[in-house]
mmCIF file of C-alpha atoms in Angstrom:
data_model
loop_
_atom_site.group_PDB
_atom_site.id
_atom_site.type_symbol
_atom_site.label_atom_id
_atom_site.label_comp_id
_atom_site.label_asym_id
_atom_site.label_seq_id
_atom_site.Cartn_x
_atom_site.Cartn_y
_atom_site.Cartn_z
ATOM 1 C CA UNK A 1 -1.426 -19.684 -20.461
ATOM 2 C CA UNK A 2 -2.848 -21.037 -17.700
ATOM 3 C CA UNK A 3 -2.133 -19.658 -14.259
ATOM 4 C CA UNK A 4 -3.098 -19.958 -10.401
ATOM 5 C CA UNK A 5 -4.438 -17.019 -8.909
ATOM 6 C CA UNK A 6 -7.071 -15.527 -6.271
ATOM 7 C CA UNK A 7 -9.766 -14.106 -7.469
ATOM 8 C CA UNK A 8 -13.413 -12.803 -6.721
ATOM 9 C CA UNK A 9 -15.996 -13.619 -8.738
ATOM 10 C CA UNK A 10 -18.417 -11.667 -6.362
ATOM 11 C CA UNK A 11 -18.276 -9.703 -3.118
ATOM 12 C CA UNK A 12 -17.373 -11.965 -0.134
ATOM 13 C CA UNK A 13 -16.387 -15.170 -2.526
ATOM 14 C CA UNK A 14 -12.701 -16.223 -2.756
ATOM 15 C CA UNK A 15 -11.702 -18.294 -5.243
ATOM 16 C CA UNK A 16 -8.057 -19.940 -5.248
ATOM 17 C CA UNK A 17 -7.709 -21.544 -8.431
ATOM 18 C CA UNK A 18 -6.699 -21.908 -12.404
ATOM 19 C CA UNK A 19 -7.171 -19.123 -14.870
ATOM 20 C CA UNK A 20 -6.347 -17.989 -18.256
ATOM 21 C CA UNK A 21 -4.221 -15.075 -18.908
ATOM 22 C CA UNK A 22 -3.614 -13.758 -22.191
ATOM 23 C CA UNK A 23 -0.098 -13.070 -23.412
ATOM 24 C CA UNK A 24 1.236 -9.686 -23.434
ATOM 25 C CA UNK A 25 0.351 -6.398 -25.747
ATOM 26 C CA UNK A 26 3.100 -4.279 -27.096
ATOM 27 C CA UNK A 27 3.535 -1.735 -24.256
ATOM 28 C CA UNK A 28 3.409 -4.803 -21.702
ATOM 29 C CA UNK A 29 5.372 -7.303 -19.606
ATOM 30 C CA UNK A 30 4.658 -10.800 -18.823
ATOM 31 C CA UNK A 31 6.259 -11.174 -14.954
ATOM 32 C CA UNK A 32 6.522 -14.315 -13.335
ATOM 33 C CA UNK A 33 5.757 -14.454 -9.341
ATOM 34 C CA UNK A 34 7.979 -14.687 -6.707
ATOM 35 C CA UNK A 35 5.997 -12.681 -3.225
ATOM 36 C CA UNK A 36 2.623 -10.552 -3.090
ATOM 37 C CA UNK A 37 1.803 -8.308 0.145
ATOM 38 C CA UNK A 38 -1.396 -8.613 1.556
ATOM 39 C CA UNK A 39 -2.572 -5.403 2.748
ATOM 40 C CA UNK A 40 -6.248 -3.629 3.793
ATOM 41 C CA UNK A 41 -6.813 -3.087 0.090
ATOM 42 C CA UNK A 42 -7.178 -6.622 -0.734
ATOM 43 C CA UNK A 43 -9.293 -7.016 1.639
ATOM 44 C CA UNK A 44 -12.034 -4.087 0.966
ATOM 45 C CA UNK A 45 -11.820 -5.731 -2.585
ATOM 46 C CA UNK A 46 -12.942 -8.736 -1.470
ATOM 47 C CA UNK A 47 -15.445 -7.024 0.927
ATOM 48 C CA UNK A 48 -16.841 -4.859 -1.856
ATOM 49 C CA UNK A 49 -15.452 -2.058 -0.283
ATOM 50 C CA UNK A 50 -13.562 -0.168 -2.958
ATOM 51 C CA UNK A 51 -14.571 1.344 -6.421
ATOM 52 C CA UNK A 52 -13.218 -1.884 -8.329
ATOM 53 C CA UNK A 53 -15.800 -4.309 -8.474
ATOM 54 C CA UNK A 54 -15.679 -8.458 -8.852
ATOM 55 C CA UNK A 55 -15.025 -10.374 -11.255
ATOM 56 C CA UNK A 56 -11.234 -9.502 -10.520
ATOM 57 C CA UNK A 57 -7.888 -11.346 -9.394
ATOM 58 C CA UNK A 58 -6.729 -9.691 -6.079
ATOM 59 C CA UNK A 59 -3.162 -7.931 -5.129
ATOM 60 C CA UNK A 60 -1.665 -4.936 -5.779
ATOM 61 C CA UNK A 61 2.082 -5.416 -4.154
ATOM 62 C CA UNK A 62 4.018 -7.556 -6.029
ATOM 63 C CA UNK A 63 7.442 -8.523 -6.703
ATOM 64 C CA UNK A 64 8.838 -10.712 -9.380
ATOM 65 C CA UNK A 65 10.908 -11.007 -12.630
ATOM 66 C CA UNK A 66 10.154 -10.405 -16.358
ATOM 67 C CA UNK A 67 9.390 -12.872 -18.534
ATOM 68 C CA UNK A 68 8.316 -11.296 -21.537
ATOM 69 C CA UNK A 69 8.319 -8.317 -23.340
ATOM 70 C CA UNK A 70 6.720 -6.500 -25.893
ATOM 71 C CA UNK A 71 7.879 -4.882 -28.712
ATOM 72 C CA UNK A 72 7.712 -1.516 -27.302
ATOM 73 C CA UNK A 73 9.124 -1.945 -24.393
ATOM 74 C CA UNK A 74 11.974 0.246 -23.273
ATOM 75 C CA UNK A 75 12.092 0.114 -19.892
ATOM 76 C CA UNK A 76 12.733 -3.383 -18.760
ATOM 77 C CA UNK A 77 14.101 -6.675 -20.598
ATOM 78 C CA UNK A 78 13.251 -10.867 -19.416
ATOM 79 C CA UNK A 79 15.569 -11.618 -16.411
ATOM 80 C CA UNK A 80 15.184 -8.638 -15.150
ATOM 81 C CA UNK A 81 13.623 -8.241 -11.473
ATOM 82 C CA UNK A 82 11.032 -5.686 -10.652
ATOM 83 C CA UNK A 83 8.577 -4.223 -7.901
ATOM 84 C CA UNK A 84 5.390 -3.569 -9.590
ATOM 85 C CA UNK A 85 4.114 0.293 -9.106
ATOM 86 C CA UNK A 86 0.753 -0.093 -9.422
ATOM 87 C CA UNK A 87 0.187 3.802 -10.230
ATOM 88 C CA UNK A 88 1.233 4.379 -13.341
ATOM 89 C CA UNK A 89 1.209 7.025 -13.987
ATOM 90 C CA UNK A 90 1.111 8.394 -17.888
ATOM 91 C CA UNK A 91 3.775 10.988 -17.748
ATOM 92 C CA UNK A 92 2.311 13.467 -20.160
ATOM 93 C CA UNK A 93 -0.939 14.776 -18.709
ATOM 94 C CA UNK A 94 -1.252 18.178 -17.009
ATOM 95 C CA UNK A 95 -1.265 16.908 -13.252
ATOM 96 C CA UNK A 96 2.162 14.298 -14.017
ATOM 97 C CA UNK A 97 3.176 17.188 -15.506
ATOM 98 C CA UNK A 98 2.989 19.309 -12.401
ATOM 99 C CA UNK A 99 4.727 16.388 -10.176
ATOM 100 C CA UNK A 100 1.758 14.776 -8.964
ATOM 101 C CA UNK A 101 1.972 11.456 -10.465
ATOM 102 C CA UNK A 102 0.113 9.503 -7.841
ATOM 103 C CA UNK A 103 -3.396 11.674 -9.494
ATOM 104 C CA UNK A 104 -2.304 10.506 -13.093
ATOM 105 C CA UNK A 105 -5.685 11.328 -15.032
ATOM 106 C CA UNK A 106 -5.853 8.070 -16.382
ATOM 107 C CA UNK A 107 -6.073 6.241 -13.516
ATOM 108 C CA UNK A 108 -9.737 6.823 -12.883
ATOM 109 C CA UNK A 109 -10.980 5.076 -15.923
ATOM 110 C CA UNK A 110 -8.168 2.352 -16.031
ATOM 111 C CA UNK A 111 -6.324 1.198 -12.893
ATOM 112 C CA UNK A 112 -9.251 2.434 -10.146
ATOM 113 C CA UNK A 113 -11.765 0.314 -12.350
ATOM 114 C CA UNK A 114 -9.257 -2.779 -11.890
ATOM 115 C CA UNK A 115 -7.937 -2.260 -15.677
ATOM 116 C CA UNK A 116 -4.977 -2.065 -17.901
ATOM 117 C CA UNK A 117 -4.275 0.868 -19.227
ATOM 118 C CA UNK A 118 -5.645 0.218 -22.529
ATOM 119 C CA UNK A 119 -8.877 -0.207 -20.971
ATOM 120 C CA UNK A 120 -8.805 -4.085 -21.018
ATOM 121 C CA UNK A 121 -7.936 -7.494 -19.567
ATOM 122 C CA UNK A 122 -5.664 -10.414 -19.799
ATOM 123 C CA UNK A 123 -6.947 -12.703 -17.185
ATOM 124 C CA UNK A 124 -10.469 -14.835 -17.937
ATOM 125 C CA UNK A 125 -11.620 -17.994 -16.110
ATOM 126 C CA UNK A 126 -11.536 -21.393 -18.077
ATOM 127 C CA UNK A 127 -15.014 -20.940 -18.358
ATOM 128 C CA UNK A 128 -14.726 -17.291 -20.482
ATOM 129 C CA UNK A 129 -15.898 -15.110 -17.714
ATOM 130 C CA UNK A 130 -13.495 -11.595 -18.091
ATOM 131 C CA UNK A 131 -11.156 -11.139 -14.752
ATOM 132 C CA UNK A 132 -10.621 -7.648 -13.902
ATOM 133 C CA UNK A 133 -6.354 -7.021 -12.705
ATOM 134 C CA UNK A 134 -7.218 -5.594 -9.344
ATOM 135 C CA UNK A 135 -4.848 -1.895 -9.759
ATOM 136 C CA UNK A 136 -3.662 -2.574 -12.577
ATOM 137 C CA UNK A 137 -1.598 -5.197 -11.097
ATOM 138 C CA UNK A 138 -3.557 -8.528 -9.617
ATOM 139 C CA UNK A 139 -0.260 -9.758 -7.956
ATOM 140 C CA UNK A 140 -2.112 -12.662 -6.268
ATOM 141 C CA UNK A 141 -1.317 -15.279 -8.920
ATOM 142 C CA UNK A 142 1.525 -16.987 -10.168
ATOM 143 C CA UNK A 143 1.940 -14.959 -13.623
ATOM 144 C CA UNK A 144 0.862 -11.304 -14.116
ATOM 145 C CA UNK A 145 0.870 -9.033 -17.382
ATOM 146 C CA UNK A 146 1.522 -5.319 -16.481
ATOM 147 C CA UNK A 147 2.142 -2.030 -18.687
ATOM 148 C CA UNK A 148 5.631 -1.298 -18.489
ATOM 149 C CA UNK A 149 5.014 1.476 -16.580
ATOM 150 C CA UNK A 150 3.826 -0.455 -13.398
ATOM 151 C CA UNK A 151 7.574 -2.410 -13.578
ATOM 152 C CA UNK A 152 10.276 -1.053 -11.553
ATOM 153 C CA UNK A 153 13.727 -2.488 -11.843
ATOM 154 C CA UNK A 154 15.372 -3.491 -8.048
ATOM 155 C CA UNK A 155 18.719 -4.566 -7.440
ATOM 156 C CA UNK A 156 20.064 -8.705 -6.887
ATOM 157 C CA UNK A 157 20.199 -8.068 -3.214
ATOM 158 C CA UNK A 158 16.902 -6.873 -2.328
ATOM 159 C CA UNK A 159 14.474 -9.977 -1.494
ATOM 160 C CA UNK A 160 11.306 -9.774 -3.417
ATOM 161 C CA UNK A 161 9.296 -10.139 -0.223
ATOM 162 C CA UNK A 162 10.889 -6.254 0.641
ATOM 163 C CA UNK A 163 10.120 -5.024 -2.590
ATOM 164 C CA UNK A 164 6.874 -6.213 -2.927
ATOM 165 C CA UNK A 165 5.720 -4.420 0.673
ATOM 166 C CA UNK A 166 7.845 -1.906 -0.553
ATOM 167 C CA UNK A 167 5.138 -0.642 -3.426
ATOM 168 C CA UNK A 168 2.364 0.382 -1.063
ATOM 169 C CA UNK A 169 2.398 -0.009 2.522
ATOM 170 C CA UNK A 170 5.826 1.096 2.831
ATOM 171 C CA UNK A 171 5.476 3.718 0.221
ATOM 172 C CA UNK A 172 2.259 4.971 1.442
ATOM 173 C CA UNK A 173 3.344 5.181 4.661
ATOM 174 C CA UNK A 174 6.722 6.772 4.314
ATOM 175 C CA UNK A 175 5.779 8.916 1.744
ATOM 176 C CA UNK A 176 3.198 10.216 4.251
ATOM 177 C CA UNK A 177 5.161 11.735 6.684
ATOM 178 C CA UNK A 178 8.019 12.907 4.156
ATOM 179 C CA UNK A 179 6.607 13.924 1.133
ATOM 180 C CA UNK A 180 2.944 15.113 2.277
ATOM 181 C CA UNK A 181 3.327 16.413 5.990
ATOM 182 C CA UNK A 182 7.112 17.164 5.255
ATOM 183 C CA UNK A 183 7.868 16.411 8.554
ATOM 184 C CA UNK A 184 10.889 18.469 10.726
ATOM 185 C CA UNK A 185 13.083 16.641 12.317
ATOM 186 C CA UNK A 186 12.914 16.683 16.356
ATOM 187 C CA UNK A 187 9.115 17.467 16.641
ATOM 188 C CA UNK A 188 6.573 15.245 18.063
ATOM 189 C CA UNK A 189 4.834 12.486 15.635
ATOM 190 C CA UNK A 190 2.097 10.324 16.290
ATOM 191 C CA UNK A 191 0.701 7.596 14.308
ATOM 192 C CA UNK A 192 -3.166 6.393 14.784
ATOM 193 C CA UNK A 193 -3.163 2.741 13.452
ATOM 194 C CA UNK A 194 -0.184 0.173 13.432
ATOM 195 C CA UNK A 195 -0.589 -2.389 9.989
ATOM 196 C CA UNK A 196 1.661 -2.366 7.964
ATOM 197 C CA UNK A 197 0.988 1.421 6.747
ATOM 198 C CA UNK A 198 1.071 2.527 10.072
ATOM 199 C CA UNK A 199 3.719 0.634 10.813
ATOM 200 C CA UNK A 200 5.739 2.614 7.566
ATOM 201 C CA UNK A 201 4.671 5.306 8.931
ATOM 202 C CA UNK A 202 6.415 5.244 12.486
ATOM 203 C CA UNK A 203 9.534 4.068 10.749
ATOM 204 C CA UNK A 204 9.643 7.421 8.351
ATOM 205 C CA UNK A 205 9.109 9.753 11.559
ATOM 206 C CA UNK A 206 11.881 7.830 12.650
ATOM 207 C CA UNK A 207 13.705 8.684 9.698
ATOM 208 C CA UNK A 208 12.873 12.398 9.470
ATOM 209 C CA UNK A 209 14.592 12.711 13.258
ATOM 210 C CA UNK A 210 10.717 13.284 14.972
ATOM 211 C CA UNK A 211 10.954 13.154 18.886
ATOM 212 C CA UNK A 212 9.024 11.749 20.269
ATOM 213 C CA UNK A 213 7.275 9.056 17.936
ATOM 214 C CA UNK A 214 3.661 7.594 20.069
ATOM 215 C CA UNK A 215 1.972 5.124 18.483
ATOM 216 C CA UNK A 216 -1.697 4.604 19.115
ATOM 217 C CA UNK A 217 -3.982 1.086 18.581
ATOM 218 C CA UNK A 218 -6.654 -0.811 19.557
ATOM 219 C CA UNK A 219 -4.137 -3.712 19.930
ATOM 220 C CA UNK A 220 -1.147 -4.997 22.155
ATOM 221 C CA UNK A 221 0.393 -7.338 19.071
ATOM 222 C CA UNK A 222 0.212 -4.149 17.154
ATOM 223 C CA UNK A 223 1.851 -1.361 19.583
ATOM 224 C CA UNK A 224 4.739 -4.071 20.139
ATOM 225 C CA UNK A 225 5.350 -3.723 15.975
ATOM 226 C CA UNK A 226 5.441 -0.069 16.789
ATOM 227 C CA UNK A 227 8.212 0.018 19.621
ATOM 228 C CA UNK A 228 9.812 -2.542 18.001
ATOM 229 C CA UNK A 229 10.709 -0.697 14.443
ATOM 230 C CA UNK A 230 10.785 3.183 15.996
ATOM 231 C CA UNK A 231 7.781 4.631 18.356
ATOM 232 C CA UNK A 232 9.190 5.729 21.566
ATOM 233 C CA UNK A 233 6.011 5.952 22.862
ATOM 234 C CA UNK A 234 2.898 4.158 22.618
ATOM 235 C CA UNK A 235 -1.127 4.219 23.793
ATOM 236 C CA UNK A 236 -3.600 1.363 23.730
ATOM 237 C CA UNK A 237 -6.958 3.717 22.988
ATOM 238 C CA UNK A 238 -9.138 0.412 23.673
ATOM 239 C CA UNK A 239 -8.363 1.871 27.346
ATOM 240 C CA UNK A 240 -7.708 5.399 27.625
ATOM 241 C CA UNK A 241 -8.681 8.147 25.529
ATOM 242 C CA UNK A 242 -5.937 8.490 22.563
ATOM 243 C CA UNK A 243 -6.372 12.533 22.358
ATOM 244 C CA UNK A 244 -5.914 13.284 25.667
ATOM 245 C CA UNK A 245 -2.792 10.940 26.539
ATOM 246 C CA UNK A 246 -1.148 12.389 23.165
ATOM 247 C CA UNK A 247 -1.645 15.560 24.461
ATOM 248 C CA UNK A 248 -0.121 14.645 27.443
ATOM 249 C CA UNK A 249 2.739 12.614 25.834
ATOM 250 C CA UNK A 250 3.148 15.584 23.807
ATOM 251 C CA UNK A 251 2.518 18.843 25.999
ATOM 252 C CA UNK A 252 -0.455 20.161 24.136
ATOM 253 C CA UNK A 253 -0.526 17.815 20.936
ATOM 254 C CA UNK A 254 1.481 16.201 18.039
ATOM 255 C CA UNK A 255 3.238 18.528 15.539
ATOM 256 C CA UNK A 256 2.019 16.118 13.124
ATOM 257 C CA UNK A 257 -0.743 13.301 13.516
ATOM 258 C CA UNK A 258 -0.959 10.140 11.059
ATOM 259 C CA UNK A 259 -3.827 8.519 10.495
ATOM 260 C CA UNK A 260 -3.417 4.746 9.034
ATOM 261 C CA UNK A 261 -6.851 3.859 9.587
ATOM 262 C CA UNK A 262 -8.908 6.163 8.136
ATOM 263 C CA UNK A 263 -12.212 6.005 10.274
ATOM 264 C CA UNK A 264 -14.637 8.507 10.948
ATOM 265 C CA UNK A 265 -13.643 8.150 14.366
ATOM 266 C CA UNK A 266 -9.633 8.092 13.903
ATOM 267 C CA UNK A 267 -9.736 11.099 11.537
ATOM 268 C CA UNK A 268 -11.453 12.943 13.927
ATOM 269 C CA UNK A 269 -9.493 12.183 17.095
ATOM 270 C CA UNK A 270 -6.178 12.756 14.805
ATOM 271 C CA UNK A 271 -7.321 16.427 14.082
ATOM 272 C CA UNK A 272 -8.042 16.735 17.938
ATOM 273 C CA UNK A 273 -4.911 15.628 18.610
ATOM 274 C CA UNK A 274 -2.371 18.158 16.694
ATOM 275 C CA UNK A 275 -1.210 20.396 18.562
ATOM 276 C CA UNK A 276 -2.205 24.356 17.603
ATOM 277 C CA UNK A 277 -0.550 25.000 14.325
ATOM 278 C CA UNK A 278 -0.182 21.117 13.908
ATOM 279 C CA UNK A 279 -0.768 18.838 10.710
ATOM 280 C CA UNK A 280 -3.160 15.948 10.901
ATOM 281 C CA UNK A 281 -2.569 13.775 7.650
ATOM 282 C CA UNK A 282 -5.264 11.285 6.715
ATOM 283 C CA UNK A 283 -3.678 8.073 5.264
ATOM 284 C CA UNK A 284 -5.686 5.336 5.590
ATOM 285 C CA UNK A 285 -9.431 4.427 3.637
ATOM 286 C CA UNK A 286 -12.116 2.985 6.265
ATOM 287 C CA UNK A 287 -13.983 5.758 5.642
ATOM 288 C CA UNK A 288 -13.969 6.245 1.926
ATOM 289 C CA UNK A 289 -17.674 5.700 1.685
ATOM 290 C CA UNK A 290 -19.303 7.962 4.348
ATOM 291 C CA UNK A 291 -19.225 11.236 5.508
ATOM 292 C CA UNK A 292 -17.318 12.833 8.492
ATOM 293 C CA UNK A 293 -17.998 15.809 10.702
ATOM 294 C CA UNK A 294 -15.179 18.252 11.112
ATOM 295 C CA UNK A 295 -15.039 21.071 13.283
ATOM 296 C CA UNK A 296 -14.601 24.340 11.518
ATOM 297 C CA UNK A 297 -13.561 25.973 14.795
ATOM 298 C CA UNK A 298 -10.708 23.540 15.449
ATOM 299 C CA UNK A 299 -9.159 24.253 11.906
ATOM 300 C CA UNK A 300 -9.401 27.689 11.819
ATOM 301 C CA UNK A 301 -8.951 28.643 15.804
ATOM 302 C CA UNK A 302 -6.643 26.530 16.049
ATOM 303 C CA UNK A 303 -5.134 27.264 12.599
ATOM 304 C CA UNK A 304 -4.485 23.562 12.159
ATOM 305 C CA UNK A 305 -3.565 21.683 8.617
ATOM 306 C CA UNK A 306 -5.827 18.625 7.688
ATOM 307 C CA UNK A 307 -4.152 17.272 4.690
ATOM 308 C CA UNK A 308 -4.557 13.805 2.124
ATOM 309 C CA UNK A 309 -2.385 11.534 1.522
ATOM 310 C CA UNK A 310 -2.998 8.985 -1.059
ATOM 311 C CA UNK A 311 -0.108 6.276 -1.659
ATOM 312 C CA UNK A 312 1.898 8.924 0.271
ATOM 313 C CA UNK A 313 1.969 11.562 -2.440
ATOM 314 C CA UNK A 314 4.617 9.266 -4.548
ATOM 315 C CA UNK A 315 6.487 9.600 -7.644
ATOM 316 C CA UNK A 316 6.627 6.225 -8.334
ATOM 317 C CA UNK A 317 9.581 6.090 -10.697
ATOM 318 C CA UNK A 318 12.070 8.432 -8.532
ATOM 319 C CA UNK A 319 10.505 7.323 -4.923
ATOM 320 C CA UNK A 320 10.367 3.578 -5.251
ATOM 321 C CA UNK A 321 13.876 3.380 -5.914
ATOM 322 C CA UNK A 322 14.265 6.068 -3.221
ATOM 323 C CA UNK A 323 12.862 3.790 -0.508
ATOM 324 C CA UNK A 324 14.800 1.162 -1.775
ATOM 325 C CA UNK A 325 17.942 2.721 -1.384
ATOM 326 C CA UNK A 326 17.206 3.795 2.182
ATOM 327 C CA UNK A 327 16.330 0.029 2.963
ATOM 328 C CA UNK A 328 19.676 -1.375 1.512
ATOM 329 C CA UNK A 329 21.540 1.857 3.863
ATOM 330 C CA UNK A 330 20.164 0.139 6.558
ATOM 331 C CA UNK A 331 17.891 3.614 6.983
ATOM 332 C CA UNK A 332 14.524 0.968 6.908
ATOM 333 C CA UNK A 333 13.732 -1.971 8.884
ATOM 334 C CA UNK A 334 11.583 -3.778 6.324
ATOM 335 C CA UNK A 335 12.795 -7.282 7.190
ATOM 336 C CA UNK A 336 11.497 -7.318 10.681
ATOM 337 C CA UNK A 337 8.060 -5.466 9.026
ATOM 338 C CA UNK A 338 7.380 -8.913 7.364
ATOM 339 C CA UNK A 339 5.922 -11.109 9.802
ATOM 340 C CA UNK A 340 4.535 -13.980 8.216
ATOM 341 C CA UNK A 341 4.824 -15.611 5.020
ATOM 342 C CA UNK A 342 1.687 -17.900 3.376
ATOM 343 C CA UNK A 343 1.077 -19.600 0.160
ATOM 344 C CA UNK A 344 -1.341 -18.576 -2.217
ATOM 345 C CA UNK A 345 -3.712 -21.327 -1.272
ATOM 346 C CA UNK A 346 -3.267 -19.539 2.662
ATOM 347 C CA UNK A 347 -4.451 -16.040 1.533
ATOM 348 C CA UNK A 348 -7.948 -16.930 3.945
ATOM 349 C CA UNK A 349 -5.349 -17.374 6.668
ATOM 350 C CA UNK A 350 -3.433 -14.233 5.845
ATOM 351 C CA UNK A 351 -6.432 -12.185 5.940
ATOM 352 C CA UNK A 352 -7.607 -13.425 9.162
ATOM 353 C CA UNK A 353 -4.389 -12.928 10.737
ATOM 354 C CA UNK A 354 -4.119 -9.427 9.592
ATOM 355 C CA UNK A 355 -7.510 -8.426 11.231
ATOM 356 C CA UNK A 356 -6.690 -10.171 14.220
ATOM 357 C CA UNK A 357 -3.579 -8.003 14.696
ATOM 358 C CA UNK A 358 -1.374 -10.982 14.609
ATOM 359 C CA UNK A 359 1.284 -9.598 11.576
ATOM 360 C CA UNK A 360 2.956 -6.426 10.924
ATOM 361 C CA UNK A 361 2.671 -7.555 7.079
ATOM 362 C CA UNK A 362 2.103 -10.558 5.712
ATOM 363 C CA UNK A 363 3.433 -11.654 2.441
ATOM 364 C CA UNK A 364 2.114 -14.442 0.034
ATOM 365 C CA UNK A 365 5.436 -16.480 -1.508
ATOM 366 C CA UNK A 366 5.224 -18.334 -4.856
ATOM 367 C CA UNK A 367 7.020 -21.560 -5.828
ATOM 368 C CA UNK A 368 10.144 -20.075 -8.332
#
């Protein structure tokens, strides 16, 4: 069938236009559109930035309802309404097996080289040129075909905008602070970076009871997000120095320190800032491609935690619904996270105006 869709045909080219997308394989889904985040990811796609390399069709948050089904499917029927989970994971090899589903095995040779999990694609240009699925999911177009195990079920009331944002940036960042740092409740938090990650991020420490909760930008737009959905605190580090007013915010350092960004210079200054016996948690991806100096003294001295967190150390099929629940208990603000909403044919627009600072999260919305 053909579909509309944004895709990159090389680094730094975005095309908004028709494409072909093959119907789906046994194990799949064929899910029609209804809202697409548009987070950093996308963006390093298009920049060349990440492992996954053009041709592809962008997006990885998506929300939407099922068309089609395949013969194998189990999970999820047409008419139903899903998140997609682009990690999905396969359930059966030794790290799932051990709980960490979010390092699936697979996912190297399938969904980090913009793949379904048989290897292959669905999506082509008119002209025959193969279109990779950007994680497994390319959510930037009007039709997608998945595995069944990147669909998620969500309940009637829950908008598709919120469960699209939902399967990353919320996820990523709430996951951060509860299931990787494991975060007490009533010590100090501080979050380095306020997108829509970071953003997640302040409203988990809010969550898990931390006191106080500083956020720390570059950007005014971006600390009034902060206050706005949790931080009790916040520090504008285009004109102090971040470490030393968190230290002073928090009398000695942060019990834990998130990093959203991901930058050689943000990872260091969020070890710096824990306090002694603190946890610094590196979230975000700026810096997947070079190399950063850490001091040895201020781990070990100091005997201070630097931990990982990819997609917040998930289990997509129990946390997904998990965040979901929280956000219909009121426990999650992720209406007033979504900022803006474009059209597919406004993605340019949406990307500028998340570098610029000027949403919390944007979120493309498709014709139904």
């Amino acid at each position: 069938m053909r579909i509309k869709a944004a895709y990159i045909l090389e680094v730094g080219t975005l095309t908004i236009g028709e494409v072909e997308l093959d119907s789906p394989k046994p194990t799949e889904v064929l899910v029609r559109m209804h809202a697409a985040g548009v987070g950093h990811s996308d963006l390093h796609a298009y920049k060349g930035e990440l492992r996954a390399t053009p041709p592809l069709v962008l997006g990885h948050e998506g929300a939407g309802v099922v068309e089609e089904v395949g013969d194998q499917v189990t999970r999820v029927k047409p008419g139903d309404r899903i998140m997609v989970n682009w990690l999905p994971g396969c359930e059966t090899c030794p790290t799932c097996l051990s709980g960490r589903f979010n390092l699936c095995e697979r996912l190297p040779e399938t969904t980090f080289q913009a793949l379904l999990l048989d290897g292959t694609s669905r999506l082509k240009t008119l002209d025959g040129i193969t279109l990779k699925h950007m994680l497994s999911a390319a959510t930037m177009s009007e039709y997608i075909v998945i595995d069944e195990a990147s669909a998620v079920a969500i309940p009637q009331d829950v908008p598709f905008e919120v469960a699209a944002i939902t399967g990353c940036a919320v996820a990523t960042g709430v996951g951060a602070v509860i299931n990787t740092a494991e975060a007490k409740p009533g010590l100090s938090a501080a979050v380095i970076g306020c997108g829509g990650v970071g953003l997640s991020a302040v409203q988990g420490c809010k969550l898990v009871g931390s006191n106080p909760i500083v956020a720390v930008d570059v950007l005014e737009s971006k600390l009034d997000f902060a206050r706005r959905l949790g931080a009790t605190d916040t520090i504008n580090s285009s004109q102090t120095d971040a470490v030393e007013a968190l230290r002073e915010l928090t009398d000695g350092g942060a019990e834990y320190v998130f990093d959203s960004v991901g930058s050689a210079s943000t990872i260091v200054q969020a070890l710096e800032a824990a306090r002694p016996g603190g946890t610094a948690t590196i979230v975000g991806l700026h810096a997947v491609k070079i190399e950063v100096a850490i001091s040895p003294a201020t781990l070990v001295l100091q005997n201070k935690r630097l931990l990982g967190s990819f997609m917040g150390s998930v289990r997509p099929r129990l946390d997904l619904p998990r965040f979901i629940g929280l956000y219909r208990a009121g426990k999650l603000q992720l209406d007033d996270l979504i900022t803006k909403r474009y059209s597919l044919e406004q993605l340019p627009q949406a990307f500028e105006d998340m570098e610029a600072g000027r949403v919390a999260r944007g979120v493309l919305v498709f014709n139904s």
